[in-house]
mmCIF file of C-alpha atoms and ligand atoms in Angstrom:
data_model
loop_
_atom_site.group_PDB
_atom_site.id
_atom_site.type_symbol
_atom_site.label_atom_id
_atom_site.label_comp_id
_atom_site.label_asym_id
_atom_site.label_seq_id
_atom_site.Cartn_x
_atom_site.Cartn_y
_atom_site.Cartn_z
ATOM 1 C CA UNK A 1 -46.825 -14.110 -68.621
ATOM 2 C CA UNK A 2 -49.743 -12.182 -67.553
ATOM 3 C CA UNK A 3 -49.331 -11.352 -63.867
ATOM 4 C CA UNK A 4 -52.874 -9.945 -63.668
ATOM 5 C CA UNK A 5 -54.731 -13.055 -64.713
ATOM 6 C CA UNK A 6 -57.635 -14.276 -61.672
ATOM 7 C CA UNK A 7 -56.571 -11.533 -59.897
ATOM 8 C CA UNK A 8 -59.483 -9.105 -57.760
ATOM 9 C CA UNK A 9 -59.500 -5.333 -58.771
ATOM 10 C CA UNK A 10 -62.219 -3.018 -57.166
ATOM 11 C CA UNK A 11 -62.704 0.488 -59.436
ATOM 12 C CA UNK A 12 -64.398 2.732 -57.882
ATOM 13 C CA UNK A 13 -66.695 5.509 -59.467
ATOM 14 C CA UNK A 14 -66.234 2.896 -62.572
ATOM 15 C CA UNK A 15 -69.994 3.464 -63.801
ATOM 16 C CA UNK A 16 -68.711 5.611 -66.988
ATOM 17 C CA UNK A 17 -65.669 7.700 -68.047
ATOM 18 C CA UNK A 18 -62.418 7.241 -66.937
ATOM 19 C CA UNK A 19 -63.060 4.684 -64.774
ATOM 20 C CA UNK A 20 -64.851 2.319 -66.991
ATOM 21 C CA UNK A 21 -62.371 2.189 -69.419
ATOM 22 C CA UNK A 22 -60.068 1.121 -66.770
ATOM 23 C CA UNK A 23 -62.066 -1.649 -65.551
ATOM 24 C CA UNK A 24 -62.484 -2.712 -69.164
ATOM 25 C CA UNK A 25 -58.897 -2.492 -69.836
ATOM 26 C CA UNK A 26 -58.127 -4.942 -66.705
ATOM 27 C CA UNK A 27 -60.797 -7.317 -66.753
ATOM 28 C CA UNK A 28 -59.284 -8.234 -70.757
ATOM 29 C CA UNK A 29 -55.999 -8.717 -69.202
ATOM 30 C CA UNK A 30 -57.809 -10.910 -66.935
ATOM 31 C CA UNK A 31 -59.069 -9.805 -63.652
ATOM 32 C CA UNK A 32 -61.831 -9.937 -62.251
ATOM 33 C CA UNK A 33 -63.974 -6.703 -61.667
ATOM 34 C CA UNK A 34 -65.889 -4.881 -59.016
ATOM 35 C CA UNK A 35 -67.637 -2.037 -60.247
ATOM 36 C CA UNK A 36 -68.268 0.517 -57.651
ATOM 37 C CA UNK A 37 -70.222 3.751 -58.184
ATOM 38 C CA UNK A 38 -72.781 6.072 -56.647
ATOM 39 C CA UNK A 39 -75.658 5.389 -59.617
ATOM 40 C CA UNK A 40 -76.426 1.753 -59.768
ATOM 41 C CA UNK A 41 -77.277 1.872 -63.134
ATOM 42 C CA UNK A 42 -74.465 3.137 -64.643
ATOM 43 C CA UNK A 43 -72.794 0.293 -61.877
ATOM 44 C CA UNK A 44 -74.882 -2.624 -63.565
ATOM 45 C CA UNK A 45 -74.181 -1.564 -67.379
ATOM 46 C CA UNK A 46 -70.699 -1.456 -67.210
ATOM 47 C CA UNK A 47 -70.411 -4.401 -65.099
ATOM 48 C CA UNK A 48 -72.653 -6.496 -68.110
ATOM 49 C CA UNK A 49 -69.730 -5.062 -70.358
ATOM 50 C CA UNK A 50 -67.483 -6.829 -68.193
ATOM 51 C CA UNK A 51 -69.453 -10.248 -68.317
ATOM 52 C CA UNK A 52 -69.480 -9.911 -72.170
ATOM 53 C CA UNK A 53 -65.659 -9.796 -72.184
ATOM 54 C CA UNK A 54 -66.215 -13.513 -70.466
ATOM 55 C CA UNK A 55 -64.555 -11.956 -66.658
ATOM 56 C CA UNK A 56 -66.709 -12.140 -63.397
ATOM 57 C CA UNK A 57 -68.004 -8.711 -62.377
ATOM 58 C CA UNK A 58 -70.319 -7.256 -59.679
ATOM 59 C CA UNK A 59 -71.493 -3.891 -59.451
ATOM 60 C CA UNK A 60 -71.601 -2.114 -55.975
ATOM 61 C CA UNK A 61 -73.680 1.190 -55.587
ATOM 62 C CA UNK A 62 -71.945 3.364 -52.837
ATOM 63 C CA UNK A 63 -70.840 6.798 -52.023
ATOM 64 C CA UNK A 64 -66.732 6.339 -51.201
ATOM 65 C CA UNK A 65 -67.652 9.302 -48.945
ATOM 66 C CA UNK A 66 -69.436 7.339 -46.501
ATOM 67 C CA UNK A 67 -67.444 5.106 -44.392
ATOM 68 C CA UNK A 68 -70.281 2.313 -43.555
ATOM 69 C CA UNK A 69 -70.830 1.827 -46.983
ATOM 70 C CA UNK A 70 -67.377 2.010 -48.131
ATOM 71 C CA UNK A 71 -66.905 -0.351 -44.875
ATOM 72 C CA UNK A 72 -69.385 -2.932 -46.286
ATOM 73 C CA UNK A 73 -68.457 -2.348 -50.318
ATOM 74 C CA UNK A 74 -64.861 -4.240 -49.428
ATOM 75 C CA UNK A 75 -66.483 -7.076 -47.706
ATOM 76 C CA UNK A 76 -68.624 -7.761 -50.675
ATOM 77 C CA UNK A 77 -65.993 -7.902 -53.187
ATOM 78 C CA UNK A 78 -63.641 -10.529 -50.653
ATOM 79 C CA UNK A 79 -66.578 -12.503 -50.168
ATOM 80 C CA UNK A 80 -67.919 -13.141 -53.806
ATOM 81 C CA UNK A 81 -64.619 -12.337 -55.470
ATOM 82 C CA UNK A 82 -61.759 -13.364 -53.679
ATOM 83 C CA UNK A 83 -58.661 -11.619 -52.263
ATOM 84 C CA UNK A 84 -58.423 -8.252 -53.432
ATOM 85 C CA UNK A 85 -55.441 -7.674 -55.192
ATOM 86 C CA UNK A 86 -55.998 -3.826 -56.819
ATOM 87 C CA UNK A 87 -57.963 -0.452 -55.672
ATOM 88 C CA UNK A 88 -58.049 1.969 -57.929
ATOM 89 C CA UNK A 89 -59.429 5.220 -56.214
ATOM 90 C CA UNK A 90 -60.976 6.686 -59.528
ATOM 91 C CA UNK A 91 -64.141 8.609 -58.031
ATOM 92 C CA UNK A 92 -64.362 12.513 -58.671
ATOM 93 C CA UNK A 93 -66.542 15.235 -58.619
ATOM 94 C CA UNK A 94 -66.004 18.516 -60.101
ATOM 95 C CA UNK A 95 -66.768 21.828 -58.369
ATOM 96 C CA UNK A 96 -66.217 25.044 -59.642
ATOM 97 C CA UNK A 97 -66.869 28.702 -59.093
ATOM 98 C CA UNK A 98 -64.486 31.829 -57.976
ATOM 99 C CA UNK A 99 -63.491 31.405 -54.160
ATOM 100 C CA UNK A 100 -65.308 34.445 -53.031
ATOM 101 C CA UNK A 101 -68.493 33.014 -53.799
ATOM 102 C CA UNK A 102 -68.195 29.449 -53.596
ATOM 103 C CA UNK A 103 -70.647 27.521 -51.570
ATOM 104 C CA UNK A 104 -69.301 25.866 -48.516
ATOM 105 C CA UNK A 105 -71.358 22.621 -49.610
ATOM 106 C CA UNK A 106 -69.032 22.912 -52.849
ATOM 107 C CA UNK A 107 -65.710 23.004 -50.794
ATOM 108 C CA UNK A 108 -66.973 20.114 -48.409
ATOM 109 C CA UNK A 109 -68.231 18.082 -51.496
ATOM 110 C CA UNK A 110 -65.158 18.108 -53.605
ATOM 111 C CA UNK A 111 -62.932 17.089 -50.285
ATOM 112 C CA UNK A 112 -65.645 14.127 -49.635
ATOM 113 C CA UNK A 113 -65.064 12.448 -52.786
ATOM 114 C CA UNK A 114 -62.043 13.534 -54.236
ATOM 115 C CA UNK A 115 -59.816 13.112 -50.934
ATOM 116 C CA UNK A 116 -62.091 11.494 -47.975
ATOM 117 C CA UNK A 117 -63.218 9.180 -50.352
ATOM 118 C CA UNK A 118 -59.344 8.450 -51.435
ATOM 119 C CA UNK A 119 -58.818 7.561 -47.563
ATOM 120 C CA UNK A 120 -61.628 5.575 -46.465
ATOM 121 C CA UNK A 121 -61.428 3.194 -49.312
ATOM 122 C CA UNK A 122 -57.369 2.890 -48.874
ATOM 123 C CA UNK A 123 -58.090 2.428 -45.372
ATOM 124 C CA UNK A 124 -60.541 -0.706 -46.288
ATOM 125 C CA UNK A 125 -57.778 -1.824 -48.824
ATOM 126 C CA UNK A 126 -55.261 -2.038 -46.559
ATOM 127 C CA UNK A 127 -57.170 -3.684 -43.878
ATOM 128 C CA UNK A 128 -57.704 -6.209 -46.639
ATOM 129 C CA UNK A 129 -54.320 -6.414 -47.930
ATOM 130 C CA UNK A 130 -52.057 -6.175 -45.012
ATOM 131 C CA UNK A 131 -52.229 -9.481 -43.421
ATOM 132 C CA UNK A 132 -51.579 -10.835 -46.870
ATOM 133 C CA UNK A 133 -48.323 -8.347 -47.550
ATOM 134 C CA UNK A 134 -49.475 -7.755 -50.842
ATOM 135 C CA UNK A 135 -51.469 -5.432 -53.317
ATOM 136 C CA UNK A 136 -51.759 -2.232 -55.050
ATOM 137 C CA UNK A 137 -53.642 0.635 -54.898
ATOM 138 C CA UNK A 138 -53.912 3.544 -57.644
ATOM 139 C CA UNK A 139 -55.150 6.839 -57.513
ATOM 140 C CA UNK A 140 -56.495 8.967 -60.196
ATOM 141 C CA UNK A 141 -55.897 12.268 -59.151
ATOM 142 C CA UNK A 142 -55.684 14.973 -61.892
ATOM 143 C CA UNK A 143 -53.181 17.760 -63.297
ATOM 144 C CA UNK A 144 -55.116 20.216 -61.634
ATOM 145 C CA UNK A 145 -53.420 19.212 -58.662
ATOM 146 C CA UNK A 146 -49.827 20.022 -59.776
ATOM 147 C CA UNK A 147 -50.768 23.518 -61.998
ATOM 148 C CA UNK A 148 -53.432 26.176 -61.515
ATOM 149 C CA UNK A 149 -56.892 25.218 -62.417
ATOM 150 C CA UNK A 150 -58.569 28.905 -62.004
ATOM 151 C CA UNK A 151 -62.089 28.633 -60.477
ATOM 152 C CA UNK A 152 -61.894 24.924 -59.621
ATOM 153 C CA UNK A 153 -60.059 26.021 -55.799
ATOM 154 C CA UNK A 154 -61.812 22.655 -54.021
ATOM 155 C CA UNK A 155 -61.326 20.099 -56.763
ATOM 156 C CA UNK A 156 -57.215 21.289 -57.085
ATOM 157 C CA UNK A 157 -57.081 21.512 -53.624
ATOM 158 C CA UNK A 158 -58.457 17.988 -53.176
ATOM 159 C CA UNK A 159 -56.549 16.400 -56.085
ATOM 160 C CA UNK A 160 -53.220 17.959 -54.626
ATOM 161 C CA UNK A 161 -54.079 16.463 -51.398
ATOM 162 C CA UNK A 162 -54.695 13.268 -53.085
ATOM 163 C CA UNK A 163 -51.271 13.708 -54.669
ATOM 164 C CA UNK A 164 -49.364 13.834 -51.068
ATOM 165 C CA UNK A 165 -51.495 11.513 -50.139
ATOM 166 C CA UNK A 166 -50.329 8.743 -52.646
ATOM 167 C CA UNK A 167 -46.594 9.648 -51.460
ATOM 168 C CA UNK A 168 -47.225 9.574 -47.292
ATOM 169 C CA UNK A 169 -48.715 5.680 -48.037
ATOM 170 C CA UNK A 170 -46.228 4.541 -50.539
ATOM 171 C CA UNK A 171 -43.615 5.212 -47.668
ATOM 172 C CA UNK A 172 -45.673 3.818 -45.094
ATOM 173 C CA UNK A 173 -46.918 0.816 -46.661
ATOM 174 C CA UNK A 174 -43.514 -0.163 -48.754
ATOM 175 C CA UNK A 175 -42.140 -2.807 -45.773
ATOM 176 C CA UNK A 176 -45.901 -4.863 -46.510
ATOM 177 C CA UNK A 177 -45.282 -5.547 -50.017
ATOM 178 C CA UNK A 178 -48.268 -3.026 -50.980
ATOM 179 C CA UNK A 179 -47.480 -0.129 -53.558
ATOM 180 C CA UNK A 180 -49.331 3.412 -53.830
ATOM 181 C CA UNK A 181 -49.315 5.150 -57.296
ATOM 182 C CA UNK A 182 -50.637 8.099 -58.575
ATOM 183 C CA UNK A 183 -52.452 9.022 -62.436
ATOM 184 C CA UNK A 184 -53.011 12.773 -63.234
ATOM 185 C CA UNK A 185 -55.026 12.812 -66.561
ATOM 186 C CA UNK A 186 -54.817 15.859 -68.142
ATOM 187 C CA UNK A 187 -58.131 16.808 -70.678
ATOM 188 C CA UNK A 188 -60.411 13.856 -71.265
ATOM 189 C CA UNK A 189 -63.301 13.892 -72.824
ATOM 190 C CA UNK A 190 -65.866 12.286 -70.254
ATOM 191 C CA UNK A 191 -68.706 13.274 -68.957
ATOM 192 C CA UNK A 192 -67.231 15.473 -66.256
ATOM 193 C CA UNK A 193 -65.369 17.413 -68.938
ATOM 194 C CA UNK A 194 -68.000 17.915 -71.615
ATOM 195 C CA UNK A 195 -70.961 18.942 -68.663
ATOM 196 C CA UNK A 196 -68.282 21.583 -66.670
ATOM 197 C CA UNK A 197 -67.666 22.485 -70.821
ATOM 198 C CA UNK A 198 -71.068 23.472 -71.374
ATOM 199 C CA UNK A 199 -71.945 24.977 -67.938
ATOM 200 C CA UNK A 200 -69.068 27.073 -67.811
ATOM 201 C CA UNK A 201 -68.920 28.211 -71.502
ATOM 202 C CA UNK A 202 -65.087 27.056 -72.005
ATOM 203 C CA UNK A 203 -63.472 27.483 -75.448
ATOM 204 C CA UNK A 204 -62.434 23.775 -75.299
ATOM 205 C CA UNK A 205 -60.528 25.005 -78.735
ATOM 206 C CA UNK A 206 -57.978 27.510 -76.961
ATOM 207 C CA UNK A 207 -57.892 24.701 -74.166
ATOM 208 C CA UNK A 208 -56.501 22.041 -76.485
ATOM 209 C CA UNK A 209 -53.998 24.337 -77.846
ATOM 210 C CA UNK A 210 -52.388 24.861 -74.568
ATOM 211 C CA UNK A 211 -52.044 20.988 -74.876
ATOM 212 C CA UNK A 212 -48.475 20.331 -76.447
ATOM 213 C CA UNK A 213 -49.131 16.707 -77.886
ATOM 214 C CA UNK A 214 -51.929 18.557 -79.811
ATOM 215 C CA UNK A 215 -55.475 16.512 -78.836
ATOM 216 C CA UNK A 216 -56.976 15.606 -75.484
ATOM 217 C CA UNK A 217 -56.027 12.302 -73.658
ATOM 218 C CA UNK A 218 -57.941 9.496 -74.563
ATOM 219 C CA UNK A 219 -59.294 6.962 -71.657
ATOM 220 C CA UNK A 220 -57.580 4.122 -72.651
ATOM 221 C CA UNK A 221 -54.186 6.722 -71.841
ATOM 222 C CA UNK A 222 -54.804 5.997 -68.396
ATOM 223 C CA UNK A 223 -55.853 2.653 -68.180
ATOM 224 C CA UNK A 224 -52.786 1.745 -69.842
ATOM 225 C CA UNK A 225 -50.969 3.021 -67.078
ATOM 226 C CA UNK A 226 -53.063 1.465 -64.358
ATOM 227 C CA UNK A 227 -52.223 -1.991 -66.010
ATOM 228 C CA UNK A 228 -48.769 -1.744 -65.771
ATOM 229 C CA UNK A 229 -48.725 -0.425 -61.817
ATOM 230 C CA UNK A 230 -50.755 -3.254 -61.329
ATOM 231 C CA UNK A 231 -48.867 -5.507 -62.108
ATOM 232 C CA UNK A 232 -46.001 -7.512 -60.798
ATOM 233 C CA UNK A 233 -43.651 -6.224 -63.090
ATOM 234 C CA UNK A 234 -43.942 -2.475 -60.908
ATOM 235 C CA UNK A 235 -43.600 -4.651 -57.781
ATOM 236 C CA UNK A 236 -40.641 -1.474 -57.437
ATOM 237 C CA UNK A 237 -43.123 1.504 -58.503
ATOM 238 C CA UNK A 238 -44.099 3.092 -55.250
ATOM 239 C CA UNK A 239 -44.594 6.733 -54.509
ATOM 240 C CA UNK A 240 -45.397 7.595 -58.016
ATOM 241 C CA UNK A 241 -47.123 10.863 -59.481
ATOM 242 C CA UNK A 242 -47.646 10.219 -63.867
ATOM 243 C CA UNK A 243 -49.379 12.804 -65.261
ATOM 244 C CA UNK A 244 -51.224 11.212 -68.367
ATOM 245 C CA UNK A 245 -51.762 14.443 -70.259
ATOM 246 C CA UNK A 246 -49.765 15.210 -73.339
ATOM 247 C CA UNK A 247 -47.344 17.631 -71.723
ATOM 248 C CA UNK A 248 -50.427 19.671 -70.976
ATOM 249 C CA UNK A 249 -49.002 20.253 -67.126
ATOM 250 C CA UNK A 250 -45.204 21.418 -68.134
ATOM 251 C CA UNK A 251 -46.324 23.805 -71.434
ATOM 252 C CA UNK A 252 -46.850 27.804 -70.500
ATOM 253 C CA UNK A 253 -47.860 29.354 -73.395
ATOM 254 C CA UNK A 254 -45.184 32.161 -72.763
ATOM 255 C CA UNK A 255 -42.541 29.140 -74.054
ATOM 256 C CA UNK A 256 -42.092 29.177 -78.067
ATOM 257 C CA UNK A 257 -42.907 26.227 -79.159
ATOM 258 C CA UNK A 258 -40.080 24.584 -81.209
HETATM 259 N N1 LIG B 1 -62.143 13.931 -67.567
HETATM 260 C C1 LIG B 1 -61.091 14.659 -67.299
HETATM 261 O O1 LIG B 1 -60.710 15.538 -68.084
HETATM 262 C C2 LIG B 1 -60.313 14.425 -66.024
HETATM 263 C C3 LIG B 1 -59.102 15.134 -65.878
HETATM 264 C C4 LIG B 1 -58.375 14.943 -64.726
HETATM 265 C C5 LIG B 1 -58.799 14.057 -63.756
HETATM 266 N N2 LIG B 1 -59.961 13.385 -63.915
HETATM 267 C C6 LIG B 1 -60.352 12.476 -62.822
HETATM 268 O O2 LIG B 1 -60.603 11.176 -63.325
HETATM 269 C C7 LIG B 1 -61.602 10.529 -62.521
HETATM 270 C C8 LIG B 1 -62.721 10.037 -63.419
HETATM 271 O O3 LIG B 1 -63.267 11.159 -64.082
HETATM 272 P P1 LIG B 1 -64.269 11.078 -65.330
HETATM 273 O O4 LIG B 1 -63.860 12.156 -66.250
HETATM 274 O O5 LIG B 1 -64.371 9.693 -65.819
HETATM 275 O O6 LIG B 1 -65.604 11.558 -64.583
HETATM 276 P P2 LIG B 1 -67.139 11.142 -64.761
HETATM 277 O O7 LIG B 1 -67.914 12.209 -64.077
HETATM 278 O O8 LIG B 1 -67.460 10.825 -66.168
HETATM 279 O O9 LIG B 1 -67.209 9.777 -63.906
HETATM 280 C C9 LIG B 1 -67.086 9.800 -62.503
HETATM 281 C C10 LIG B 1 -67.912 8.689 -61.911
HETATM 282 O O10 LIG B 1 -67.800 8.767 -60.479
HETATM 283 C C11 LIG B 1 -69.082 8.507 -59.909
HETATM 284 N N3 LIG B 1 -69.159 9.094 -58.563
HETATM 285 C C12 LIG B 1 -69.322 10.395 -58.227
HETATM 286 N N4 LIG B 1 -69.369 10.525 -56.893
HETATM 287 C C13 LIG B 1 -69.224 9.284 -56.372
HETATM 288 C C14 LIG B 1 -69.190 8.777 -55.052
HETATM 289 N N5 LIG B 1 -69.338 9.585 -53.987
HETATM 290 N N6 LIG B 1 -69.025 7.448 -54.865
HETATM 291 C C15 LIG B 1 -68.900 6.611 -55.931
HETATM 292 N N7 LIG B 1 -68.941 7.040 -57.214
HETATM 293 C C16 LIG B 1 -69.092 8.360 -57.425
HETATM 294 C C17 LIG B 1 -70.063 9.140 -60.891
HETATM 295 O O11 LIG B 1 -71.374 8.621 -60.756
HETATM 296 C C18 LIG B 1 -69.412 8.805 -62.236
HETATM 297 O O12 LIG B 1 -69.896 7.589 -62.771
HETATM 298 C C19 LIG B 1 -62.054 11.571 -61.498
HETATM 299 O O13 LIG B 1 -61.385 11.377 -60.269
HETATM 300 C C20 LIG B 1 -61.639 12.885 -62.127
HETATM 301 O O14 LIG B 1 -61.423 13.896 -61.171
HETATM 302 C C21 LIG B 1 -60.742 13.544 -65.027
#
């Protein structure tokens, strides 16, 4: 049986990327889809994709950073899609540069959306969720929050604060029925991946060869994932950290590969 079927799941930053494909990947096992990102465009395509896969979707411009909007972004989705059953905290922004130089505005905008974002929106999903003793949120942190990213010091930060994040609310929220898991994708190819590519000059060759399983993840990797914490079946799964990346995050390239 398909434990995910009329169920609500809210994605947020869900325009493109990682993110869409996730939404995709739940809304054809079923659910129905709130798109959430800061471009409304990008918002309104993807949810249309939805609609063509025959599942109710409405797309929600709003910065996760800003708690009004985040504050009215989980209202919509009760009121014109029902209980809310899934959050999946997918939003990110890269920021890179050495530390010495680093604007502060970089710093502050990678721990807006990559953690504060992370909070406020759990915050509205539990206020949600809570009475009900029921629910499941999933965050899409990223491998550079478990190994050394050089020149990316506010984005690992963030993500390893999202990490220890995911843990603290799995324990807190495991007597209300509500579990808290945690995707690290390792090398994607999104937009975020092929712009910081091209602006920073990486030999995205060398880069795949630290990767032991050989290519970059694919999005559907990590939707895959997301639909089976969703579900009832990890009704047990709490507390979680999955890196989705090939081996990428356990590989030095001082080992010898067998
Ligand atoms: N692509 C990778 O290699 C990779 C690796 C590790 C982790 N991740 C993480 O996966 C997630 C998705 O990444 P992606 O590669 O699909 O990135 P992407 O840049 O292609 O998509 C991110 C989306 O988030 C939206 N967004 C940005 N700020 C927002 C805000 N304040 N409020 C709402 N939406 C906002 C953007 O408009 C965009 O549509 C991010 O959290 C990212 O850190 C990506």
């Amino acid at each position: 049986m398909n434990s995910l079927q009329d169920k609500v799941a809210l994605i947020t930053g869900a325009g493109r990327g990682i993110g869409r494909a996730i939404s995709k990947k739940l809304a054809q096992r079923g659910m129905s889809i709130a798109i959430n990102d800061i471009d409304l465009e990008l918002a309104q395509s993807a949810a249309r994709e939805i609609e063509q896969i025959g599942r109710p979707a409405i797309a929600i411009p709003a910065s996760v950073s800003d708690v009004n909007q985040v504050s009215a972004m989980f209202e919509r989705v009760e009121r014109e899609l029902g209980p809310l059953w899934l959050l999946v905290n997918n939003a990110g922004v890269l920021t890179t540069g050495p530390t010495v130089s680093l604007p502060e505005e970089a710093w502050d905008r990678a721990f807006d959306v990559d953690a504060k974002g992370v909070f406020l929106c759990s915050q509205a999903a539990i206020r949600a969720m809570l009475p009900r003793k029921r629910g499941r949120i999933i965050n899409i942190a990223s491998i550079a929050g478990l190994i050394v990213r050089t020149g990316q010091i506010g984005y690992c930060a963030a993500k390893a604060a999202t990490i220890h994040f995911t843990r603290c609310l799995a324990v807190e929220l495991a007597p209300d029925g509500i579990t808290v898991n945690c995707i690290c994708p390792g090398m994607t190819w999104t937009e975020m991946l092929s712009k910081s590519a091209v602006e920073r000059g990486l030999d995205l060759d060398a880069m795949v060869a630290l990767i032991p399983a050989g290519h970059m993840a694919q999005e559907e990797d990590h939707a895959n994932l997301v639909g089976y914490f969703a579900s009832e079946e990890a009704a047990h799964v709490t507390g979680q950290v999955v890196a989705v990346d090939g081996a990428q995050s356990l590989y030095h390239p001082l080992m010898v590969k067998p």
